[in-house]
PDB file of C-alpha atoms in Angstrom:
ATOM      1  CA  MET A  21     141.427  17.636  39.698  1.00  0.00           C
ATOM      2  CA  GLU A  22     144.344  19.739  38.463  1.00  0.00           C
ATOM      3  CA  GLN A  23     142.029  22.743  38.277  1.00  0.00           C
ATOM      4  CA  LEU A  24     140.801  22.008  41.797  1.00  0.00           C
ATOM      5  CA  THR A  25     144.362  21.722  43.108  1.00  0.00           C
ATOM      6  CA  LEU A  26     145.396  24.979  41.449  1.00  0.00           C
ATOM      7  CA  ARG A  27     142.343  26.762  42.832  1.00  0.00           C
ATOM      8  CA  ALA A  28     142.878  25.420  46.360  1.00  0.00           C
ATOM      9  CA  GLN A  29     146.473  26.611  46.260  1.00  0.00           C
ATOM     10  CA  ALA A  30     145.673  30.001  44.753  1.00  0.00           C
ATOM     11  CA  ALA A  31     142.890  30.746  47.239  1.00  0.00           C
ATOM     12  CA  ASN A  32     144.662  28.961  50.115  1.00  0.00           C
ATOM     13  CA  SER A  33     141.337  27.292  50.809  1.00  0.00           C
ATOM     14  CA  LEU A  34     139.679  23.893  51.099  1.00  0.00           C
ATOM     15  CA  LEU A  35     136.209  25.396  51.479  1.00  0.00           C
ATOM     16  CA  CYS A  36     133.437  24.240  49.184  1.00  0.00           C
ATOM     17  CA  VAL A  37     130.415  26.543  49.263  1.00  0.00           C
ATOM     18  CA  GLY A  38     127.279  24.440  49.030  1.00  0.00           C
ATOM     19  CA  LEU A  39     124.383  26.108  47.226  1.00  0.00           C
ATOM     20  CA  ASP A  40     120.984  24.779  48.341  1.00  0.00           C
ATOM     21  CA  PRO A  41     118.756  27.735  47.412  1.00  0.00           C
ATOM     22  CA  VAL A  42     115.722  28.067  49.675  1.00  0.00           C
ATOM     23  CA  GLU A  43     113.722  30.967  51.011  1.00  0.00           C
ATOM     24  CA  LEU A  44     114.859  32.008  54.470  1.00  0.00           C
ATOM     25  CA  THR A  45     111.610  33.892  54.960  1.00  0.00           C
ATOM     26  CA  PRO A  46     108.451  33.755  52.832  1.00  0.00           C
ATOM     27  CA  GLY A  47     108.767  35.878  49.718  1.00  0.00           C
ATOM     28  CA  ASP A  48     112.577  35.994  49.651  1.00  0.00           C
ATOM     29  CA  ASN A  49     114.194  36.586  46.272  1.00  0.00           C
ATOM     30  CA  VAL A  50     116.146  33.318  46.047  1.00  0.00           C
ATOM     31  CA  GLU A  51     117.915  34.227  42.806  1.00  0.00           C
ATOM     32  CA  TYR A  52     119.193  37.484  44.292  1.00  0.00           C
ATOM     33  CA  ARG A  53     120.409  35.650  47.388  1.00  0.00           C
ATOM     34  CA  LEU A  54     122.126  33.019  45.264  1.00  0.00           C
ATOM     35  CA  GLN A  55     124.023  35.616  43.260  1.00  0.00           C
ATOM     36  CA  GLN A  56     124.863  37.492  46.449  1.00  0.00           C
ATOM     37  CA  VAL A  57     126.307  34.400  48.143  1.00  0.00           C
ATOM     38  CA  VAL A  58     128.453  33.598  45.113  1.00  0.00           C
ATOM     39  CA  GLU A  59     129.787  37.139  44.886  1.00  0.00           C
ATOM     40  CA  GLN A  60     130.531  37.365  48.608  1.00  0.00           C
ATOM     41  CA  THR A  61     132.185  33.948  48.943  1.00  0.00           C
ATOM     42  CA  ALA A  62     134.038  33.481  45.630  1.00  0.00           C
ATOM     43  CA  GLU A  63     137.237  34.920  47.091  1.00  0.00           C
ATOM     44  CA  TYR A  64     137.374  32.120  49.665  1.00  0.00           C
ATOM     45  CA  ALA A  65     135.893  29.208  47.722  1.00  0.00           C
ATOM     46  CA  ALA A  66     137.958  26.299  46.454  1.00  0.00           C
ATOM     47  CA  GLY A  67     134.747  25.168  44.798  1.00  0.00           C
ATOM     48  CA  PHE A  68     130.992  25.607  44.629  1.00  0.00           C
ATOM     49  CA  LYS A  69     128.522  22.725  44.932  1.00  0.00           C
ATOM     50  CA  PRO A  70     124.963  23.431  43.785  1.00  0.00           C
ATOM     51  CA  ASN A  71     122.544  20.716  44.897  1.00  0.00           C
ATOM     52  CA  LEU A  72     120.524  19.709  41.851  1.00  0.00           C
ATOM     53  CA  ALA A  73     117.384  18.798  43.829  1.00  0.00           C
ATOM     54  CA  PHE A  74     116.983  22.335  45.168  1.00  0.00           C
ATOM     55  CA  PHE A  75     117.081  23.719  41.639  1.00  0.00           C
ATOM     56  CA  LEU A  76     114.777  21.121  40.094  1.00  0.00           C
ATOM     57  CA  ALA A  77     112.196  21.948  42.777  1.00  0.00           C
ATOM     58  CA  ARG A  78     111.895  25.394  41.190  1.00  0.00           C
ATOM     59  CA  PRO A  79     109.958  26.095  37.950  1.00  0.00           C
ATOM     60  CA  ASP A  80     112.995  27.893  36.518  1.00  0.00           C
ATOM     61  CA  GLY A  81     115.557  25.563  38.057  1.00  0.00           C
ATOM     62  CA  VAL A  82     117.533  24.588  34.959  1.00  0.00           C
ATOM     63  CA  ALA A  83     117.702  28.157  33.700  1.00  0.00           C
ATOM     64  CA  LEU A  84     118.775  29.288  37.174  1.00  0.00           C
ATOM     65  CA  LEU A  85     121.586  26.723  37.166  1.00  0.00           C
ATOM     66  CA  GLN A  86     122.746  28.049  33.815  1.00  0.00           C
ATOM     67  CA  ARG A  87     122.775  31.597  35.169  1.00  0.00           C
ATOM     68  CA  LEU A  88     124.624  30.393  38.252  1.00  0.00           C
ATOM     69  CA  ARG A  89     127.357  28.970  36.025  1.00  0.00           C
ATOM     70  CA  GLN A  90     127.857  32.462  34.597  1.00  0.00           C
ATOM     71  CA  TRP A  91     128.151  34.032  38.051  1.00  0.00           C
ATOM     72  CA  ILE A  92     130.817  31.616  39.288  1.00  0.00           C
ATOM     73  CA  PRO A  93     134.360  32.636  38.262  1.00  0.00           C
ATOM     74  CA  GLN A  94     135.819  30.309  35.652  1.00  0.00           C
ATOM     75  CA  ASP A  95     138.809  29.388  37.828  1.00  0.00           C
ATOM     76  CA  VAL A  96     136.553  28.116  40.638  1.00  0.00           C
ATOM     77  CA  PRO A  97     135.264  24.564  39.969  1.00  0.00           C
ATOM     78  CA  MET A  98     131.500  24.015  40.070  1.00  0.00           C
ATOM     79  CA  ILE A  99     130.512  20.500  41.186  1.00  0.00           C
ATOM     80  CA  LEU A 100     126.910  19.644  40.330  1.00  0.00           C
ATOM     81  CA  ASP A 101     125.627  17.498  43.194  1.00  0.00           C
ATOM     82  CA  GLY A 102     123.161  15.234  41.398  1.00  0.00           C
ATOM     83  CA  LYS A 103     124.253  11.858  42.787  1.00  0.00           C
ATOM     84  CA  PHE A 104     123.635  10.434  39.342  1.00  0.00           C
ATOM     85  CA  GLY A 105     123.354   6.652  39.308  1.00  0.00           C
ATOM     86  CA  ASP A 106     122.150   5.229  36.032  1.00  0.00           C
ATOM     87  CA  ILE A 107     123.967   3.380  33.234  1.00  0.00           C
ATOM     88  CA  ALA A 108     124.486   3.201  29.466  1.00  0.00           C
ATOM     89  CA  ASN A 109     122.842   5.861  27.286  1.00  0.00           C
ATOM     90  CA  THR A 110     120.854   7.201  30.258  1.00  0.00           C
ATOM     91  CA  ALA A 111     124.072   7.987  32.141  1.00  0.00           C
ATOM     92  CA  GLU A 112     125.460   9.576  28.990  1.00  0.00           C
ATOM     93  CA  ARG A 113     122.407  11.859  28.818  1.00  0.00           C
ATOM     94  CA  TYR A 114     122.869  12.859  32.456  1.00  0.00           C
ATOM     95  CA  ALA A 115     126.499  13.648  31.687  1.00  0.00           C
ATOM     96  CA  ALA A 116     125.437  15.722  28.686  1.00  0.00           C
ATOM     97  CA  PHE A 117     123.018  17.632  30.907  1.00  0.00           C
ATOM     98  CA  ALA A 118     125.615  18.314  33.599  1.00  0.00           C
ATOM     99  CA  TYR A 119     128.479  19.256  31.307  1.00  0.00           C
ATOM    100  CA  ASP A 120     126.982  20.498  28.046  1.00  0.00           C
ATOM    101  CA  ILE A 121     123.746  22.112  29.238  1.00  0.00           C
ATOM    102  CA  ILE A 122     124.781  23.385  32.673  1.00  0.00           C
ATOM    103  CA  GLY A 123     128.537  23.698  32.166  1.00  0.00           C
ATOM    104  CA  ALA A 124     129.543  21.958  35.397  1.00  0.00           C
ATOM    105  CA  ASP A 125     133.191  21.126  36.040  1.00  0.00           C
ATOM    106  CA  GLY A 126     132.279  17.939  37.878  1.00  0.00           C
ATOM    107  CA  VAL A 127     129.488  15.858  39.392  1.00  0.00           C
ATOM    108  CA  THR A 128     128.675  13.465  42.201  1.00  0.00           C
ATOM    109  CA  VAL A 129     127.823   9.897  41.226  1.00  0.00           C
ATOM    110  CA  ASN A 130     126.184   6.952  42.991  1.00  0.00           C
ATOM    111  CA  PRO A 131     128.173   3.787  42.092  1.00  0.00           C
ATOM    112  CA  TYR A 132     125.460   1.264  42.990  1.00  0.00           C
ATOM    113  CA  MET A 133     125.271   0.017  39.391  1.00  0.00           C
ATOM    114  CA  GLY A 134     129.043  -0.333  39.116  1.00  0.00           C
ATOM    115  CA  GLU A 135     131.637   1.149  36.794  1.00  0.00           C
ATOM    116  CA  ASP A 136     129.003   1.718  34.095  1.00  0.00           C
ATOM    117  CA  ALA A 137     127.444   4.363  36.329  1.00  0.00           C
ATOM    118  CA  ILE A 138     130.779   6.174  36.755  1.00  0.00           C
ATOM    119  CA  LEU A 139     132.634   6.111  33.459  1.00  0.00           C
ATOM    120  CA  PRO A 140     130.123   8.080  31.309  1.00  0.00           C
ATOM    121  CA  PHE A 141     130.916  11.081  33.531  1.00  0.00           C
ATOM    122  CA  ALA A 142     134.699  10.613  33.416  1.00  0.00           C
ATOM    123  CA  ARG A 143     135.350  13.035  30.598  1.00  0.00           C
ATOM    124  CA  PRO A 144     138.814  14.567  30.308  1.00  0.00           C
ATOM    125  CA  GLY A 145     138.948  17.753  32.338  1.00  0.00           C
ATOM    126  CA  LYS A 146     135.955  16.838  34.506  1.00  0.00           C
ATOM    127  CA  ALA A 147     135.888  15.754  38.169  1.00  0.00           C
ATOM    128  CA  VAL A 148     133.719  12.854  39.315  1.00  0.00           C
ATOM    129  CA  PHE A 149     133.165  12.371  43.044  1.00  0.00           C
ATOM    130  CA  VAL A 150     131.866   8.868  43.730  1.00  0.00           C
ATOM    131  CA  LEU A 151     129.810   8.157  46.850  1.00  0.00           C
ATOM    132  CA  ALA A 152     131.772   6.021  49.289  1.00  0.00           C
ATOM    133  CA  LYS A 153     130.775   6.980  52.849  1.00  0.00           C
ATOM    134  CA  THR A 154     127.968   9.520  52.962  1.00  0.00           C
ATOM    135  CA  SER A 155     127.112  11.921  55.785  1.00  0.00           C
ATOM    136  CA  ASN A 156     123.760  10.408  56.768  1.00  0.00           C
ATOM    137  CA  LYS A 157     123.743   8.313  59.932  1.00  0.00           C
ATOM    138  CA  PRO A 158     121.230   5.444  59.621  1.00  0.00           C
ATOM    139  CA  ALA A 159     121.249   2.648  62.173  1.00  0.00           C
ATOM    140  CA  HIS A 160     122.107   0.071  59.521  1.00  0.00           C
ATOM    141  CA  SER A 161     123.863   1.635  56.560  1.00  0.00           C
ATOM    142  CA  TRP A 162     124.391  -0.453  53.445  1.00  0.00           C
ATOM    143  CA  GLN A 163     127.766   1.205  53.149  1.00  0.00           C
ATOM    144  CA  ASP A 164     128.887  -0.364  56.422  1.00  0.00           C
ATOM    145  CA  GLN A 165     127.932  -3.931  55.538  1.00  0.00           C
ATOM    146  CA  GLU A 166     130.834  -6.384  55.649  1.00  0.00           C
ATOM    147  CA  LEU A 167     131.690  -8.228  52.456  1.00  0.00           C
ATOM    148  CA  VAL A 168     132.619 -11.900  52.246  1.00  0.00           C
ATOM    149  CA  VAL A 169     135.951 -10.908  50.701  1.00  0.00           C
ATOM    150  CA  GLY A 170     136.629  -8.530  53.589  1.00  0.00           C
ATOM    151  CA  GLY A 171     136.048  -4.837  54.145  1.00  0.00           C
ATOM    152  CA  THR A 172     132.803  -2.953  53.761  1.00  0.00           C
ATOM    153  CA  VAL A 173     130.755  -1.770  50.808  1.00  0.00           C
ATOM    154  CA  SER A 174     132.243   1.716  51.218  1.00  0.00           C
ATOM    155  CA  ASP A 175     135.738   0.201  51.181  1.00  0.00           C
ATOM    156  CA  TYR A 176     134.893  -1.607  47.957  1.00  0.00           C
ATOM    157  CA  SER A 177     133.614   1.599  46.346  1.00  0.00           C
ATOM    158  CA  ALA A 178     136.847   3.357  47.282  1.00  0.00           C
ATOM    159  CA  ASP A 179     138.968   0.498  45.949  1.00  0.00           C
ATOM    160  CA  VAL A 180     137.134   0.511  42.602  1.00  0.00           C
ATOM    161  CA  VAL A 181     137.630   4.258  42.234  1.00  0.00           C
ATOM    162  CA  GLN A 182     141.283   3.968  43.216  1.00  0.00           C
ATOM    163  CA  LEU A 183     141.778   1.350  40.499  1.00  0.00           C
ATOM    164  CA  LEU A 184     139.909   3.384  37.878  1.00  0.00           C
ATOM    165  CA  THR A 185     142.073   6.469  38.490  1.00  0.00           C
ATOM    166  CA  HIS A 186     144.933   4.816  36.609  1.00  0.00           C
ATOM    167  CA  GLU A 187     143.001   5.494  33.393  1.00  0.00           C
ATOM    168  CA  HIS A 188     140.623   8.217  34.638  1.00  0.00           C
ATOM    169  CA  PRO A 189     142.562  10.575  36.940  1.00  0.00           C
ATOM    170  CA  GLY A 190     139.587  12.897  37.462  1.00  0.00           C
ATOM    171  CA  LEU A 191     137.931  10.598  40.003  1.00  0.00           C
ATOM    172  CA  GLY A 192     137.529  11.270  43.726  1.00  0.00           C
ATOM    173  CA  LEU A 193     135.291  10.199  46.583  1.00  0.00           C
ATOM    174  CA  VAL A 194     132.409  11.619  48.584  1.00  0.00           C
ATOM    175  CA  VAL A 195     133.207  10.921  52.242  1.00  0.00           C
ATOM    176  CA  GLY A 196     131.055  12.432  54.982  1.00  0.00           C
ATOM    177  CA  ALA A 197     132.428  14.402  57.919  1.00  0.00           C
ATOM    178  CA  THR A 198     129.988  12.806  60.357  1.00  0.00           C
ATOM    179  CA  ASN A 199     132.252   9.779  60.882  1.00  0.00           C
ATOM    180  CA  SER A 200     135.860  10.913  61.194  1.00  0.00           C
ATOM    181  CA  THR A 201     137.029   7.356  61.891  1.00  0.00           C
ATOM    182  CA  ALA A 202     135.653   6.190  58.542  1.00  0.00           C
ATOM    183  CA  LEU A 203     137.129   9.283  56.892  1.00  0.00           C
ATOM    184  CA  GLY A 204     140.571   8.499  58.263  1.00  0.00           C
ATOM    185  CA  HIS A 205     140.245   4.864  57.235  1.00  0.00           C
ATOM    186  CA  LEU A 206     139.424   5.817  53.648  1.00  0.00           C
ATOM    187  CA  ARG A 207     142.261   8.361  53.591  1.00  0.00           C
ATOM    188  CA  GLN A 208     144.677   5.558  54.492  1.00  0.00           C
ATOM    189  CA  ARG A 209     143.129   3.421  51.771  1.00  0.00           C
ATOM    190  CA  CYS A 210     143.280   6.190  49.151  1.00  0.00           C
ATOM    191  CA  PRO A 211     146.117   8.496  50.224  1.00  0.00           C
ATOM    192  CA  GLU A 212     146.137  10.799  47.189  1.00  0.00           C
ATOM    193  CA  LEU A 213     142.500  11.067  46.051  1.00  0.00           C
ATOM    194  CA  TRP A 214     140.484  14.234  46.477  1.00  0.00           C
ATOM    195  CA  PHE A 215     137.560  13.807  48.901  1.00  0.00           C
ATOM    196  CA  LEU A 216     134.393  15.903  48.724  1.00  0.00           C
ATOM    197  CA  VAL A 217     133.323  16.084  52.360  1.00  0.00           C
ATOM    198  CA  PRO A 218     129.759  17.097  53.293  1.00  0.00           C
ATOM    199  CA  GLY A 219     128.395  17.079  56.810  1.00  0.00           C
ATOM    200  CA  VAL A 220     130.345  19.808  58.644  1.00  0.00           C
ATOM    201  CA  GLY A 221     128.071  22.225  60.478  1.00  0.00           C
ATOM    202  CA  ALA A 222     124.336  21.567  60.505  1.00  0.00           C
ATOM    203  CA  GLN A 223     124.758  17.789  60.142  1.00  0.00           C
ATOM    204  CA  GLY A 224     127.117  17.627  63.117  1.00  0.00           C
ATOM    205  CA  GLY A 225     130.470  16.830  61.522  1.00  0.00           C
ATOM    206  CA  ASP A 226     133.444  18.043  63.561  1.00  0.00           C
ATOM    207  CA  LEU A 227     135.726  20.348  61.573  1.00  0.00           C
ATOM    208  CA  ALA A 228     138.905  19.631  63.532  1.00  0.00           C
ATOM    209  CA  ALA A 229     138.423  15.877  63.335  1.00  0.00           C
ATOM    210  CA  THR A 230     137.676  16.140  59.617  1.00  0.00           C
ATOM    211  CA  VAL A 231     140.886  18.021  58.839  1.00  0.00           C
ATOM    212  CA  GLN A 232     142.951  15.760  61.060  1.00  0.00           C
ATOM    213  CA  ALA A 233     141.582  12.571  59.512  1.00  0.00           C
ATOM    214  CA  GLY A 234     141.206  13.626  55.910  1.00  0.00           C
ATOM    215  CA  CYS A 235     143.952  15.971  54.744  1.00  0.00           C
ATOM    216  CA  ARG A 236     146.627  14.399  52.592  1.00  0.00           C
ATOM    217  CA  GLN A 237     149.921  14.013  54.384  1.00  0.00           C
ATOM    218  CA  SER A 238     151.808  14.859  51.208  1.00  0.00           C
ATOM    219  CA  ASP A 239     150.585  18.443  50.801  1.00  0.00           C
ATOM    220  CA  GLY A 240     147.773  19.219  53.253  1.00  0.00           C
ATOM    221  CA  LEU A 241     145.239  19.240  50.410  1.00  0.00           C
ATOM    222  CA  GLY A 242     142.861  16.528  49.202  1.00  0.00           C
ATOM    223  CA  LEU A 243     139.752  17.736  51.049  1.00  0.00           C
ATOM    224  CA  LEU A 244     136.931  19.830  49.630  1.00  0.00           C
ATOM    225  CA  ILE A 245     134.988  20.623  52.797  1.00  0.00           C
ATOM    226  CA  ASN A 246     131.413  21.487  51.944  1.00  0.00           C
ATOM    227  CA  THR A 247     129.275  23.821  54.009  1.00  0.00           C
ATOM    228  CA  SER A 248     125.833  24.927  52.873  1.00  0.00           C
ATOM    229  CA  ARG A 249     123.393  26.153  55.508  1.00  0.00           C
ATOM    230  CA  VAL A 250     125.954  27.950  57.682  1.00  0.00           C
ATOM    231  CA  ILE A 251     126.862  30.219  54.775  1.00  0.00           C
ATOM    232  CA  TRP A 252     123.426  30.485  53.128  1.00  0.00           C
ATOM    233  CA  GLN A 253     121.779  31.529  56.394  1.00  0.00           C
ATOM    234  CA  ALA A 254     124.533  33.925  57.493  1.00  0.00           C
ATOM    235  CA  ALA A 255     123.813  37.651  57.597  1.00  0.00           C
ATOM    236  CA  ASP A 256     127.171  38.130  55.863  1.00  0.00           C
ATOM    237  CA  ALA A 257     127.975  35.112  53.684  1.00  0.00           C
ATOM    238  CA  GLY A 258     131.440  36.441  52.877  1.00  0.00           C
ATOM    239  CA  ALA A 259     132.360  36.798  56.537  1.00  0.00           C
ATOM    240  CA  ALA A 260     131.091  33.294  57.259  1.00  0.00           C
ATOM    241  CA  ALA A 261     133.181  31.883  54.401  1.00  0.00           C
ATOM    242  CA  ARG A 262     136.245  33.841  55.525  1.00  0.00           C
ATOM    243  CA  ASP A 263     135.909  32.593  59.102  1.00  0.00           C
ATOM    244  CA  LEU A 264     135.505  28.969  57.998  1.00  0.00           C
ATOM    245  CA  THR A 265     138.507  29.227  55.697  1.00  0.00           C
ATOM    246  CA  SER A 266     140.607  30.662  58.527  1.00  0.00           C
ATOM    247  CA  GLN A 267     139.537  27.854  60.851  1.00  0.00           C
ATOM    248  CA  ILE A 268     140.321  25.201  58.260  1.00  0.00           C
ATOM    249  CA  ASN A 269     143.732  26.697  57.487  1.00  0.00           C
ATOM    250  CA  ALA A 270     144.661  26.907  61.161  1.00  0.00           C
ATOM    251  CA  LEU A 271     143.776  23.239  61.583  1.00  0.00           C
ATOM    252  CA  ARG A 272     145.720  22.346  58.423  1.00  0.00           C
ATOM    253  CA  SER A 273     148.784  24.128  59.781  1.00  0.00           C
ATOM    254  CA  GLU A 274     148.548  22.274  63.077  1.00  0.00           C
ATOM    255  CA  ARG A 275     148.264  18.963  61.280  1.00  0.00           C
ATOM    256  CA  LEU A 276     151.192  19.617  58.932  1.00  0.00           C
ATOM    257  CA  SER A 277     153.337  20.798  61.846  1.00  0.00           C
ATOM    258  CA  ALA A 278     152.553  17.636  63.769  1.00  0.00           C
ATOM    259  CA  THR A 279     153.650  15.423  60.860  1.00  0.00           C
ATOM    260  CA  VAL A 280     156.973  17.178  60.264  1.00  0.00           C
TER     261      VAL A 280
END
């Protein structure tokens, strides 16, 4: 998280460039496009988030992920979005894959099996973003279910992560942009954690509401706002990233001014 903070400050950016490599038209050279997007957006990226599923769906997916790691500048964190969720030696093997084989700086983790699904990934110097409130919008989300002890399942996930950060400071939360009320609620619950926030753009999350609800009051940071399709599909990925960064920074400035 220190690396992420330093990068966000150096680039003056909260933009996370999501990498979901697909052909835009039949016969596209996906590897060329992937390298192109990284090169054009690296200047503006606080982080990159390759989605593991899109790579595993390719015959050369693991090798492509390894090449991607080489294209991404070392000072820009790469978060491997695998939503890993197993325990014991299986979780350890997933961690070895993400960190030792791919070279990721962090991962996303599903906490359904409890702390044992989180801690194998909590290596020193690595970031672990734990699912709390995701960007999908089902009619009856498990995450929204009320607990007997009070609060919801997503609240409980956030509380567990908050507690674990005392010994494992590299933990953060995945909190979707599609419900800004829930985002603001979890920010109040966890005022200093970094949030990885998918859902802005194609999924309908509102950028202004996301910044307003999710930025830390202490420094205007704490959000890694992920956008995938808007940048991947843009004729000029660099221009799209620059425009999004400018929009985010303008909204950050408005929010910080309002709290002074």
